[in-house]
Amino acid sequence: MSRRLLIAGNWKMNKGPTDADTLAMGLKATLSNIESVDFLVAPPSISIVDVVRRLQHTGVLVAGQDLHPEPAGAFTGAVSGEMLRNAGCTHVIVGHSERRKVFGDSNEWVGRKVHAALRSGLVPILCLGETLEERDAGQVDTVVCGQLEAGLAGLQSDQVATCILAYEPVWAIGTGRTASPEQAQEVHATIRGWLQKHHPEYVSQQVRVLYGGSVKAGNASQLLSQPDIDGALVGGASLDADSFAAIATAVQA
Ligand code: PEP
């Protein structure tokens, strides 16, 4: 089965409503004639409504960057999946390494968030990835498979089939250092192998596994031409419409 490439931009804590609208306007112009890949952007929650409005009818999907597992309640500062859905999101990033490291999201907590995303009708983009210390200690497979196991725990195969996964080696995020296409492919193949082992064949065929970690126009085509890499989750290079579009153009070329 051929999987359509997805280029996703994580704006992190950048672009308040005014700047987000300007960037969305730029994306509307630059992405409009690229039809062979899917696009998604994840603005900070305060800017989501403006971005959804600006990108209406463009086909560019909008995601939350995180969610709380509960639908509503006394959780100051948090946003639920139901709220993201109500604001017009279709997807939500879950378990990004910054959430894990800075905000202490554990594997189990990430798993609850994945359930909450599905409950609220959002596609979770579950992030996985090892630190440099873990790689140097030969623990890549153990760490990534442990994150997969906990992140997808308790889901039916039909639900797993709708999820998106993102392999983001922590040492490559925001560092300018990218995994080589071979290093990335090796872990993507491990992830697909895990899916194959735990679910019927159609699940591993269907699930898109994105690569993230300093992706830009210059390295995108080599990475995304690997057989098990189905797109990119882009941080820094997604903050400018031209550099984001250039990734898709490079991949098409
Ligand atoms: C990310 O935060 O998901 C990411 C991959 O960032 P960058 O592209 O800046 O490394």
CSV table of C-alpha atoms and ligand atoms in Angstrom, one decimal:
chain,number,residue,atom,x,y,z
A,1,MET,CA,0.0,0.0,0.0
A,2,SER,CA,1.4,3.4,-0.8
A,3,ARG,CA,1.0,6.0,1.9
A,4,ARG,CA,0.6,9.7,1.0
A,5,LEU,CA,3.4,11.8,2.4
A,6,LEU,CA,2.5,14.2,5.2
A,7,ILE,CA,4.5,17.4,5.9
A,8,ALA,CA,3.5,18.7,9.4
A,9,GLY,CA,4.7,21.9,11.0
A,10,ASN,CA,5.0,22.2,14.8
A,11,TRP,CA,5.1,26.0,15.6
A,12,LYS,CA,5.8,25.3,19.3
A,13,MET,CA,5.5,28.5,21.4
A,14,ASN,CA,5.8,30.8,18.4
A,15,LYS,CA,3.3,32.8,16.5
A,16,GLY,CA,0.5,34.5,18.6
A,17,PRO,CA,-2.7,35.2,16.8
A,18,THR,CA,-1.5,38.1,14.6
A,19,ASP,CA,1.8,36.4,13.5
A,20,ALA,CA,0.0,33.1,13.1
A,21,ASP,CA,-2.5,34.7,10.8
A,22,THR,CA,0.2,36.2,8.7
A,23,LEU,CA,2.1,32.9,8.4
A,24,ALA,CA,-1.2,31.1,7.6
A,25,MET,CA,-1.8,33.6,4.8
A,26,GLY,CA,1.7,32.9,3.5
A,27,LEU,CA,1.1,29.2,3.5
A,28,LYS,CA,-2.2,29.6,1.7
A,29,ALA,CA,-0.3,31.2,-1.1
A,30,THR,CA,2.7,29.0,-1.2
A,31,LEU,CA,1.1,25.6,-0.7
A,32,SER,CA,-1.9,26.0,-2.9
A,33,ASN,CA,-0.3,24.4,-6.0
A,34,ILE,CA,1.3,21.5,-4.3
A,35,GLU,CA,-1.1,18.6,-4.4
A,36,SER,CA,0.9,15.5,-4.1
A,37,VAL,CA,1.5,15.7,-0.4
A,38,ASP,CA,-0.7,16.4,2.7
A,39,PHE,CA,0.0,19.4,4.9
A,40,LEU,CA,-0.7,20.1,8.6
A,41,VAL,CA,0.3,22.8,11.0
A,42,ALA,CA,0.2,22.9,14.8
A,43,PRO,CA,-0.1,26.5,16.0
A,44,PRO,CA,-0.1,27.3,19.7
A,45,SER,CA,-3.6,26.9,21.1
A,46,ILE,CA,-4.3,30.6,21.4
A,47,SER,CA,-3.9,31.0,17.6
A,48,ILE,CA,-5.7,27.9,16.4
A,49,VAL,CA,-9.1,29.6,15.7
A,50,ASP,CA,-7.4,32.2,13.5
A,51,VAL,CA,-5.4,29.7,11.6
A,52,VAL,CA,-8.3,27.4,11.1
A,53,ARG,CA,-10.3,30.3,9.7
A,54,ARG,CA,-7.5,31.4,7.4
A,55,LEU,CA,-6.8,27.9,6.1
A,56,GLN,CA,-10.4,27.0,5.4
A,57,HIS,CA,-10.9,25.2,2.1
A,58,THR,CA,-7.1,25.0,1.5
A,59,GLY,CA,-6.8,21.3,2.6
A,60,VAL,CA,-4.1,22.3,5.1
A,61,LEU,CA,-5.0,20.5,8.3
A,62,VAL,CA,-4.7,22.1,11.8
A,63,ALA,CA,-3.5,20.3,14.9
A,64,GLY,CA,-3.2,21.0,18.6
A,65,GLN,CA,0.3,20.6,20.1
A,66,ASP,CA,-0.9,18.8,23.2
A,67,LEU,CA,-4.1,18.0,25.1
A,68,HIS,CA,-5.2,17.1,28.6
A,69,PRO,CA,-6.7,13.6,29.0
A,70,GLU,CA,-9.9,14.9,30.7
A,71,PRO,CA,-12.6,16.5,28.6
A,72,ALA,CA,-13.1,19.5,31.0
A,73,GLY,CA,-12.6,20.6,34.6
A,74,ALA,CA,-10.3,22.2,37.0
A,75,PHE,CA,-7.0,21.9,35.1
A,76,THR,CA,-5.7,25.5,34.9
A,77,GLY,CA,-3.9,26.3,31.7
A,78,ALA,CA,-4.8,23.0,30.0
A,79,VAL,CA,-6.8,22.4,26.8
A,80,SER,CA,-8.9,19.3,26.1
A,81,GLY,CA,-9.3,17.3,22.9
A,82,GLU,CA,-12.9,18.3,22.8
A,83,MET,CA,-11.9,22.0,22.9
A,84,LEU,CA,-9.4,21.5,20.1
A,85,ARG,CA,-12.0,19.7,18.0
A,86,ASN,CA,-14.5,22.5,18.7
A,87,ALA,CA,-11.8,25.0,17.5
A,88,GLY,CA,-11.5,23.2,14.2
A,89,CYS,CA,-8.5,20.9,14.7
A,90,THR,CA,-8.5,17.4,13.2
A,91,HIS,CA,-5.2,16.2,14.7
A,92,VAL,CA,-3.2,16.6,17.9
A,93,ILE,CA,0.5,16.0,18.7
A,94,VAL,CA,1.0,13.8,21.7
A,95,GLY,CA,4.1,13.0,23.6
A,96,HIS,CA,6.5,15.5,21.9
A,97,SER,CA,9.9,15.2,23.5
A,98,GLU,CA,9.6,18.7,24.9
A,99,ARG,CA,6.4,17.7,26.7
A,100,ARG,CA,8.1,14.6,28.0
A,101,LYS,CA,11.3,16.5,29.1
A,102,VAL,CA,10.0,19.9,30.2
A,103,PHE,CA,6.6,19.1,31.4
A,104,GLY,CA,7.3,15.6,32.7
A,105,ASP,CA,4.8,13.7,30.5
A,106,SER,CA,5.4,10.0,31.3
A,107,ASN,CA,4.8,7.1,28.9
A,108,GLU,CA,1.6,6.3,30.7
A,109,TRP,CA,0.3,9.9,30.7
A,110,VAL,CA,1.0,10.0,27.0
A,111,GLY,CA,-1.1,6.9,26.6
A,112,ARG,CA,-4.0,8.5,28.3
A,113,LYS,CA,-3.7,11.5,26.0
A,114,VAL,CA,-3.8,9.2,22.9
A,115,HIS,CA,-7.0,7.7,24.2
A,116,ALA,CA,-8.4,11.2,24.9
A,117,ALA,CA,-7.5,12.3,21.4
A,118,LEU,CA,-9.4,9.4,19.8
A,119,ARG,CA,-12.3,9.9,22.2
A,120,SER,CA,-12.6,13.5,21.0
A,121,GLY,CA,-12.4,12.6,17.3
A,122,LEU,CA,-8.8,13.8,16.8
A,123,VAL,CA,-6.0,11.9,15.1
A,124,PRO,CA,-3.1,11.6,17.5
A,125,ILE,CA,0.4,12.2,16.2
A,126,LEU,CA,2.3,10.1,18.7
A,127,CYS,CA,6.0,11.2,19.0
A,128,LEU,CA,8.7,8.7,19.9
A,129,GLY,CA,12.4,9.1,20.2
A,130,GLU,CA,15.6,8.4,22.2
A,131,THR,CA,18.1,10.8,23.8
A,132,LEU,CA,21.7,10.8,22.8
A,133,GLU,CA,22.6,9.0,26.0
A,134,GLU,CA,20.1,6.3,25.2
A,135,ARG,CA,21.4,5.9,21.6
A,136,ASP,CA,25.0,5.7,22.9
A,137,ALA,CA,23.9,3.0,25.4
A,138,GLY,CA,22.4,1.0,22.6
A,139,GLN,CA,18.9,1.5,23.9
A,140,VAL,CA,17.1,2.9,20.8
A,141,ASP,CA,14.8,-0.1,20.2
A,142,THR,CA,14.0,-0.6,23.8
A,143,VAL,CA,13.1,3.1,24.4
A,144,VAL,CA,11.1,3.6,21.2
A,145,CYS,CA,9.2,0.3,21.5
A,146,GLY,CA,8.5,1.1,25.2
A,147,GLN,CA,7.1,4.4,24.1
A,148,LEU,CA,5.0,2.7,21.4
A,149,GLU,CA,3.8,0.0,23.8
A,150,ALA,CA,2.6,2.6,26.4
A,151,GLY,CA,1.4,5.2,23.9
A,152,LEU,CA,-0.9,2.7,22.1
A,153,ALA,CA,-1.8,0.5,25.1
A,154,GLY,CA,-5.4,-0.6,25.2
A,155,LEU,CA,-6.3,0.5,21.7
A,156,GLN,CA,-8.1,-1.8,19.2
A,157,SER,CA,-6.2,-2.4,15.9
A,158,ASP,CA,-8.8,-0.3,14.0
A,159,GLN,CA,-7.9,2.6,16.3
A,160,VAL,CA,-4.1,2.1,15.9
A,161,ALA,CA,-4.6,2.1,12.2
A,162,THR,CA,-5.9,5.7,12.3
A,163,CYS,CA,-3.0,7.0,14.3
A,164,ILE,CA,0.1,8.8,13.0
A,165,LEU,CA,3.5,8.1,14.5
A,166,ALA,CA,6.5,10.5,14.5
A,167,TYR,CA,10.1,9.3,15.2
A,168,GLU,CA,12.0,12.2,16.5
A,169,PRO,CA,15.4,11.4,17.9
A,170,VAL,CA,15.7,14.0,20.7
A,171,TRP,CA,19.3,14.8,19.8
A,172,ALA,CA,18.2,15.9,16.4
A,173,ILE,CA,15.4,18.3,17.5
A,174,GLY,CA,16.3,22.0,17.1
A,175,THR,CA,20.0,21.1,17.0
A,176,GLY,CA,20.7,21.3,13.3
A,177,ARG,CA,21.9,17.7,13.6
A,178,THR,CA,19.8,15.2,11.6
A,179,ALA,CA,19.7,11.5,11.7
A,180,SER,CA,21.2,10.1,8.5
A,181,PRO,CA,18.6,8.6,6.1
A,182,GLU,CA,19.9,5.1,7.0
A,183,GLN,CA,19.8,5.8,10.8
A,184,ALA,CA,16.2,7.1,10.5
A,185,GLN,CA,15.1,4.3,8.2
A,186,GLU,CA,16.4,1.7,10.6
A,187,VAL,CA,14.3,3.0,13.5
A,188,HIS,CA,11.2,3.5,11.2
A,189,ALA,CA,11.5,-0.1,10.1
A,190,THR,CA,11.7,-1.2,13.8
A,191,ILE,CA,8.5,0.8,14.5
A,192,ARG,CA,6.7,-0.8,11.5
A,193,GLY,CA,8.0,-4.2,12.7
A,194,TRP,CA,6.5,-3.5,16.1
A,195,LEU,CA,3.1,-2.7,14.5
A,196,GLN,CA,3.4,-5.9,12.4
A,197,LYS,CA,4.1,-8.0,15.5
A,198,HIS,CA,1.2,-6.6,17.6
A,199,HIS,CA,-1.5,-6.0,15.0
A,200,PRO,CA,-2.9,-7.4,11.8
A,201,GLU,CA,-0.9,-6.6,8.6
A,202,TYR,CA,-3.2,-3.8,7.4
A,203,VAL,CA,-2.3,-1.7,10.5
A,204,SER,CA,1.5,-1.5,9.7
A,205,GLN,CA,0.6,-0.9,6.0
A,206,GLN,CA,-1.6,2.0,6.8
A,207,VAL,CA,0.0,3.9,9.6
A,208,ARG,CA,2.1,6.8,8.6
A,209,VAL,CA,5.4,7.2,10.4
A,210,LEU,CA,6.9,10.7,10.1
A,211,TYR,CA,10.5,11.6,10.8
A,212,GLY,CA,11.3,14.8,12.8
A,213,GLY,CA,14.6,16.4,13.7
A,214,SER,CA,16.0,19.4,11.9
A,215,VAL,CA,14.3,18.6,8.6
A,216,LYS,CA,14.7,21.3,5.9
A,217,ALA,CA,14.6,21.5,2.2
A,218,GLY,CA,18.2,20.4,1.9
A,219,ASN,CA,17.8,17.0,3.6
A,220,ALA,CA,14.1,16.3,3.1
A,221,SER,CA,14.2,14.4,-0.1
A,222,GLN,CA,16.8,11.9,1.0
A,223,LEU,CA,15.0,11.2,4.3
A,224,LEU,CA,11.6,11.0,2.8
A,225,SER,CA,12.6,8.7,0.0
A,226,GLN,CA,13.3,5.9,2.6
A,227,PRO,CA,10.7,3.2,2.3
A,228,ASP,CA,9.4,3.5,5.9
A,229,ILE,CA,9.4,7.3,6.2
A,230,ASP,CA,6.1,8.7,5.3
A,231,GLY,CA,6.6,12.4,5.9
A,232,ALA,CA,8.2,14.9,8.2
A,233,LEU,CA,7.4,16.7,11.5
A,234,VAL,CA,9.1,20.0,11.1
A,235,GLY,CA,9.9,22.5,13.9
A,236,GLY,CA,12.1,25.5,13.0
A,237,ALA,CA,11.7,25.3,9.2
A,238,SER,CA,7.9,25.5,9.6
A,239,LEU,CA,7.9,29.0,10.9
A,240,ASP,CA,8.4,30.5,7.5
A,241,ALA,CA,6.0,29.8,4.6
A,242,ASP,CA,8.7,29.6,2.0
A,243,SER,CA,11.0,27.2,3.9
A,244,PHE,CA,8.0,25.0,4.8
A,245,ALA,CA,6.9,24.9,1.2
A,246,ALA,CA,10.4,24.3,0.0
A,247,ILE,CA,10.4,21.0,1.9
A,248,ALA,CA,7.4,19.8,-0.1
A,249,THR,CA,8.9,21.0,-3.3
A,250,ALA,CA,12.2,19.2,-2.6
A,251,VAL,CA,10.3,16.0,-1.9
A,252,GLN,CA,8.3,16.2,-5.1
A,253,ALA,CA,11.4,16.9,-7.2
B,1,PEP,C1,10.1,19.2,16.4
B,1,PEP,O1,10.0,20.0,17.3
B,1,PEP,O2,9.2,18.4,16.3
B,1,PEP,C2,11.2,19.3,15.5
B,1,PEP,C3,11.5,18.3,14.7
B,1,PEP,O3,11.9,20.5,15.5
B,1,PEP,P1,13.1,20.9,14.5
B,1,PEP,O4,12.6,20.7,13.1
B,1,PEP,O5,13.3,22.4,14.7
B,1,PEP,O6,14.3,20.1,14.8
